[in-house]
CSV table of C-alpha atoms in Angstrom, one decimal:
chain,number,residue,atom,x,y,z
A,1,MET,CA,0.0,0.0,0.0
A,2,ILE,CA,1.0,3.6,-0.6
A,3,SER,CA,1.6,6.1,2.2
A,4,LYS,CA,-0.2,9.1,0.6
A,5,SER,CA,-4.0,9.4,0.0
A,6,LEU,CA,-6.0,9.2,-3.2
A,7,PHE,CA,-8.4,12.0,-4.0
A,8,VAL,CA,-11.6,11.4,-6.0
A,9,LEU,CA,-13.1,14.5,-7.5
A,10,THR,CA,-16.8,13.9,-8.1
A,11,LYS,CA,-19.4,16.0,-9.8
A,12,TYR,CA,-21.9,17.9,-7.7
A,13,HIS,CA,-24.7,15.6,-8.6
A,14,THR,CA,-22.8,12.3,-8.2
A,15,ASP,CA,-24.7,9.7,-6.3
A,16,LEU,CA,-22.2,8.6,-3.6
A,17,TYR,CA,-24.3,5.5,-2.8
A,18,ASN,CA,-24.5,4.2,-6.3
A,19,ASP,CA,-23.3,0.6,-6.6
A,20,ASP,CA,-20.7,1.5,-9.3
A,21,PHE,CA,-19.3,4.3,-7.2
A,22,LEU,CA,-19.1,2.2,-4.0
A,23,LEU,CA,-17.3,-0.5,-6.1
A,24,LEU,CA,-14.8,2.0,-7.2
A,25,LEU,CA,-14.1,3.0,-3.6
A,26,LYS,CA,-13.6,-0.6,-2.6
A,27,VAL,CA,-11.1,-1.0,-5.5
A,28,LEU,CA,-9.2,2.2,-4.4
A,29,GLU,CA,-9.2,1.1,-0.8
A,30,THR,CA,-7.3,-2.0,-1.8
A,31,VAL,CA,-4.5,0.4,-2.9
A,32,THR,CA,-4.7,2.6,0.2
A,33,PRO,CA,-7.3,2.9,3.0
A,34,LYS,CA,-6.9,6.7,2.7
A,35,VAL,CA,-9.3,7.8,0.0
A,36,LYS,CA,-10.9,11.3,0.1
A,37,VAL,CA,-14.0,12.1,-1.9
A,38,ASP,CA,-15.2,15.6,-2.6
A,39,SER,CA,-16.8,17.7,-5.4
A,40,ARG,CA,-14.1,20.4,-4.9
A,41,LEU,CA,-10.3,20.1,-5.1
A,42,PRO,CA,-8.4,20.5,-1.9
A,43,ALA,CA,-6.4,23.7,-1.1
A,44,ILE,CA,-3.3,24.1,-3.2
A,45,ASP,CA,-1.0,23.9,-0.2
A,46,SER,CA,-2.4,20.4,0.8
A,47,ARG,CA,-2.4,18.8,-2.7
A,48,ALA,CA,1.1,17.3,-2.1
A,49,ASN,CA,-0.6,14.9,0.4
A,50,PHE,CA,-2.3,13.1,-2.4
A,51,ALA,CA,-0.6,10.5,-4.7
A,52,LEU,CA,-3.3,10.6,-7.3
A,53,PHE,CA,-6.3,12.7,-8.3
A,54,LEU,CA,-9.1,10.9,-10.0
A,55,VAL,CA,-11.5,13.2,-11.9
A,56,ASP,CA,-15.0,12.1,-12.7
A,57,ALA,CA,-15.4,12.1,-16.5
A,58,ALA,CA,-19.0,10.8,-16.6
A,59,TYR,CA,-20.9,12.1,-19.7
A,60,SER,CA,-18.2,14.8,-20.2
A,61,SER,CA,-15.9,15.6,-23.2
A,62,CYS,CA,-12.3,16.6,-22.8
A,63,SER,CA,-13.2,20.2,-23.6
A,64,GLU,CA,-15.5,20.2,-20.6
A,65,LEU,CA,-13.2,18.3,-18.3
A,66,LEU,CA,-9.8,19.9,-19.1
A,67,ASN,CA,-10.5,23.4,-17.7
A,68,GLU,CA,-7.7,25.7,-16.5
A,69,GLU,CA,-7.9,24.3,-13.0
A,70,ILE,CA,-7.5,20.6,-14.0
A,71,ILE,CA,-4.7,21.5,-16.5
A,72,ASP,CA,-2.8,23.3,-13.8
A,73,LEU,CA,-3.4,20.4,-11.4
A,74,ALA,CA,-2.0,18.0,-13.9
A,75,LYS,CA,1.2,20.0,-14.3
A,76,SER,CA,2.5,19.1,-10.9
A,77,ASN,CA,0.3,16.2,-9.8
A,78,HIS,CA,-0.7,12.7,-11.0
A,79,VAL,CA,-4.2,13.1,-12.5
A,80,ALA,CA,-6.4,10.4,-14.1
A,81,LEU,CA,-9.9,10.4,-15.5
A,82,TYR,CA,-12.4,7.8,-14.3
A,83,ASN,CA,-15.9,6.9,-15.2
A,84,ALA,CA,-15.1,7.9,-18.8
A,85,MET,CA,-17.1,7.1,-21.9
A,86,PRO,CA,-15.2,6.1,-25.1
A,87,THR,CA,-17.6,8.3,-27.2
A,88,LYS,CA,-17.0,11.4,-25.2
A,89,VAL,CA,-13.3,11.6,-24.2
A,90,HIS,CA,-10.4,12.0,-26.6
A,91,GLU,CA,-7.3,10.1,-25.4
A,92,GLN,CA,-4.7,12.1,-27.3
A,93,THR,CA,-6.0,15.4,-26.0
A,94,ALA,CA,-5.9,14.0,-22.4
A,95,LEU,CA,-2.4,12.7,-22.9
A,96,LEU,CA,-1.1,16.0,-24.3
A,97,ALA,CA,-2.7,17.7,-21.3
A,98,ASN,CA,-0.5,15.6,-19.0
A,99,ILE,CA,-3.3,13.3,-17.8
A,100,LYS,CA,-1.7,10.1,-16.7
A,101,GLY,CA,-4.5,7.7,-17.7
A,102,ILE,CA,-8.2,7.0,-18.4
A,103,ILE,CA,-10.3,4.5,-16.6
A,104,TYR,CA,-13.5,3.8,-18.4
A,105,LYS,CA,-17.0,3.3,-17.0
A,106,LYS,CA,-17.2,-0.2,-18.6
A,107,ASP,CA,-13.8,-1.3,-17.1
A,108,GLU,CA,-13.8,-4.3,-14.8
A,109,PRO,CA,-12.6,-3.8,-11.2
A,110,GLU,CA,-9.4,-5.8,-12.0
A,111,ASN,CA,-8.5,-3.3,-14.8
A,112,THR,CA,-9.3,-0.3,-12.6
A,113,PHE,CA,-7.0,-1.7,-9.9
A,114,LYS,CA,-4.3,-2.4,-12.5
A,115,GLY,CA,-4.6,1.0,-14.0
A,116,VAL,CA,-4.4,2.9,-10.7
A,117,ARG,CA,-1.4,0.8,-9.7
A,118,ARG,CA,0.4,1.5,-13.0
A,119,ILE,CA,-0.2,5.2,-12.7
A,120,LEU,CA,1.1,5.3,-9.2
A,121,SER,CA,4.2,3.5,-10.3
A,122,GLY,CA,4.9,6.2,-12.8
A,123,GLU,CA,3.4,4.6,-16.0
A,124,LEU,CA,0.8,5.9,-18.3
A,125,TRP,CA,-2.6,4.1,-18.6
A,126,PHE,CA,-3.7,4.6,-22.2
A,127,CYS,CA,-4.1,2.1,-25.0
A,128,ARG,CA,-0.9,1.4,-26.9
A,129,LYS,CA,-2.4,2.8,-30.2
A,130,THR,CA,-3.1,6.2,-28.6
A,131,MET,CA,0.5,6.4,-27.1
A,132,SER,CA,2.1,5.3,-30.4
A,133,LYS,CA,0.1,7.6,-32.5
A,134,THR,CA,0.7,10.6,-30.2
A,135,LEU,CA,4.4,9.9,-30.0
A,136,SER,CA,4.7,9.5,-33.7
A,137,GLU,CA,2.9,12.8,-34.4
A,138,LEU,CA,5.0,14.6,-31.8
A,139,VAL,CA,8.2,13.3,-33.3
A,140,GLN,CA,7.1,14.6,-36.7
A,141,GLN,CA,6.8,18.1,-35.1
A,142,VAL,CA,10.3,18.2,-33.7
A,143,PRO,CA,11.6,20.5,-36.5
A,144,ASN,CA,8.9,23.0,-35.6
A,145,PHE,CA,10.1,23.2,-32.0
A,146,VAL,CA,13.4,24.6,-33.2
A,147,LYS,CA,11.7,27.8,-34.0
A,148,THR,CA,12.8,30.9,-32.0
A,149,PRO,CA,10.4,32.3,-29.4
A,150,GLN,CA,10.3,35.5,-31.6
A,151,THR,CA,8.9,33.5,-34.5
A,152,ASP,CA,6.2,32.0,-32.4
A,153,LEU,CA,5.4,35.5,-31.0
A,154,VAL,CA,4.8,36.6,-34.5
A,155,SER,CA,2.6,33.6,-35.2
A,156,LEU,CA,0.6,34.5,-32.1
A,157,ASN,CA,0.3,38.1,-33.0
A,158,VAL,CA,-1.1,37.4,-36.5
A,159,LEU,CA,-3.9,35.2,-35.1
A,160,THR,CA,-7.3,37.0,-34.8
A,161,ALA,CA,-9.2,36.9,-31.6
A,162,ARG,CA,-11.7,34.5,-33.1
A,163,GLU,CA,-8.9,32.2,-34.3
A,164,LYS,CA,-7.5,32.1,-30.8
A,165,SER,CA,-10.9,31.2,-29.4
A,166,VAL,CA,-11.3,28.4,-31.9
A,167,ILE,CA,-7.7,27.1,-31.2
A,168,SER,CA,-8.5,27.3,-27.4
A,169,LEU,CA,-11.5,25.0,-27.8
A,170,LEU,CA,-9.7,22.7,-30.2
A,171,ALA,CA,-6.8,22.3,-27.8
A,172,LYS,CA,-9.3,21.2,-25.1
A,173,GLY,CA,-10.6,18.4,-27.4
A,174,ALA,CA,-13.7,20.1,-28.8
A,175,LYS,CA,-15.0,18.9,-32.2
A,176,ASN,CA,-15.9,21.3,-35.0
A,177,GLU,CA,-19.6,21.1,-34.1
A,178,ASP,CA,-18.9,21.8,-30.4
A,179,ILE,CA,-16.8,24.8,-31.4
A,180,ALA,CA,-19.5,26.1,-33.7
A,181,ASN,CA,-22.2,25.8,-31.0
A,182,THR,CA,-20.0,27.4,-28.3
A,183,LEU,CA,-19.0,30.4,-30.5
A,184,ASN,CA,-22.4,30.6,-32.3
A,185,ILE,CA,-20.8,30.3,-35.8
A,186,SER,CA,-21.2,27.7,-38.6
A,187,CYS,CA,-19.1,24.6,-38.9
A,188,HIS,CA,-17.9,25.9,-42.2
A,189,THR,CA,-16.6,29.1,-40.5
A,190,VAL,CA,-14.9,26.9,-37.9
A,191,LYS,CA,-13.1,25.0,-40.6
A,192,THR,CA,-12.0,28.2,-42.2
A,193,HIS,CA,-10.5,29.5,-38.9
A,194,ILE,CA,-8.8,26.2,-38.3
A,195,TYR,CA,-7.2,26.1,-41.8
A,196,SER,CA,-6.1,29.7,-41.3
A,197,ALA,CA,-4.6,28.8,-38.0
A,198,PHE,CA,-2.8,25.8,-39.6
A,199,ARG,CA,-1.2,28.2,-42.0
A,200,LYS,CA,-0.2,30.9,-39.5
A,201,THR,CA,1.2,28.5,-37.0
A,202,LYS,CA,2.8,26.1,-39.5
A,203,SER,CA,0.8,23.3,-38.0
A,204,ARG,CA,-0.1,20.3,-40.2
A,205,ASN,CA,-2.9,18.8,-38.2
A,206,ARG,CA,-5.2,19.3,-35.1
A,207,ILE,CA,-2.7,17.6,-32.8
A,208,GLU,CA,0.1,19.9,-33.8
A,209,LEU,CA,-2.1,22.9,-33.5
A,210,ALA,CA,-3.3,21.8,-30.0
A,211,ASN,CA,0.3,21.3,-28.9
A,212,TRP,CA,1.3,24.6,-30.3
A,213,ALA,CA,-1.4,26.3,-28.3
A,214,GLN,CA,-0.3,24.6,-25.1
A,215,ARG,CA,3.3,25.7,-25.7
A,216,PHE,CA,2.9,29.2,-27.0
A,217,MET,CA,-0.5,30.7,-26.2
A,218,PRO,CA,-0.6,32.5,-22.9
A,219,ALA,CA,-3.2,31.2,-20.4
A,220,ALA,CA,-4.9,34.6,-20.6
A,221,SER,CA,-5.4,34.1,-24.4
A,222,ILE,CA,-7.0,30.7,-24.0
A,223,VAL,CA,-10.5,31.9,-23.4
A,224,THR,CA,-13.8,31.5,-25.2
A,225,ARG,CA,-15.1,34.6,-26.9
């Protein structure tokens, strides 16, 4: 067993007496008896007491889950998604946001236990295809990382406010339709902004553009307009 606690971040409406949730707690308690459950994250100065934060991903997409608070949490803590649905989450987006793994709602208790243990030992808990594809695409981008900061500042400055809003949502895993609904524009307009952003940032695909945003767009620019 580990010495630190596990933290389970639930949604406000989560039924804590649901059979599936109680089963999850039993699985976690086989890893450590110290499991804290709350719908709010602990204070920043106490987060070092937790070995892993499990974030409830039920019925949520990455664009909804990976808000600024969770992204900041994942920068200095082990964070995993649980209760996830394959049709809602995008593994590559989560992986690029430094999420350590995804535990799906349909997973058997044995797989949940195995995933938590792997993450706690410093491994990632994603399917091999996701990790291979993400690594391959990141390797292809390596020449782009050689650009000087001034070059990327120029790229950022030539982006319009609307393009920055589209990139922000894309970087959080939103699909074109989701972006269109959020910004109240057409899917065709979304595509136009994305292709323009590809050209201005010298990105070749959505993964490269999302990674570019995480590297070079200031947090203050990553907002929805």
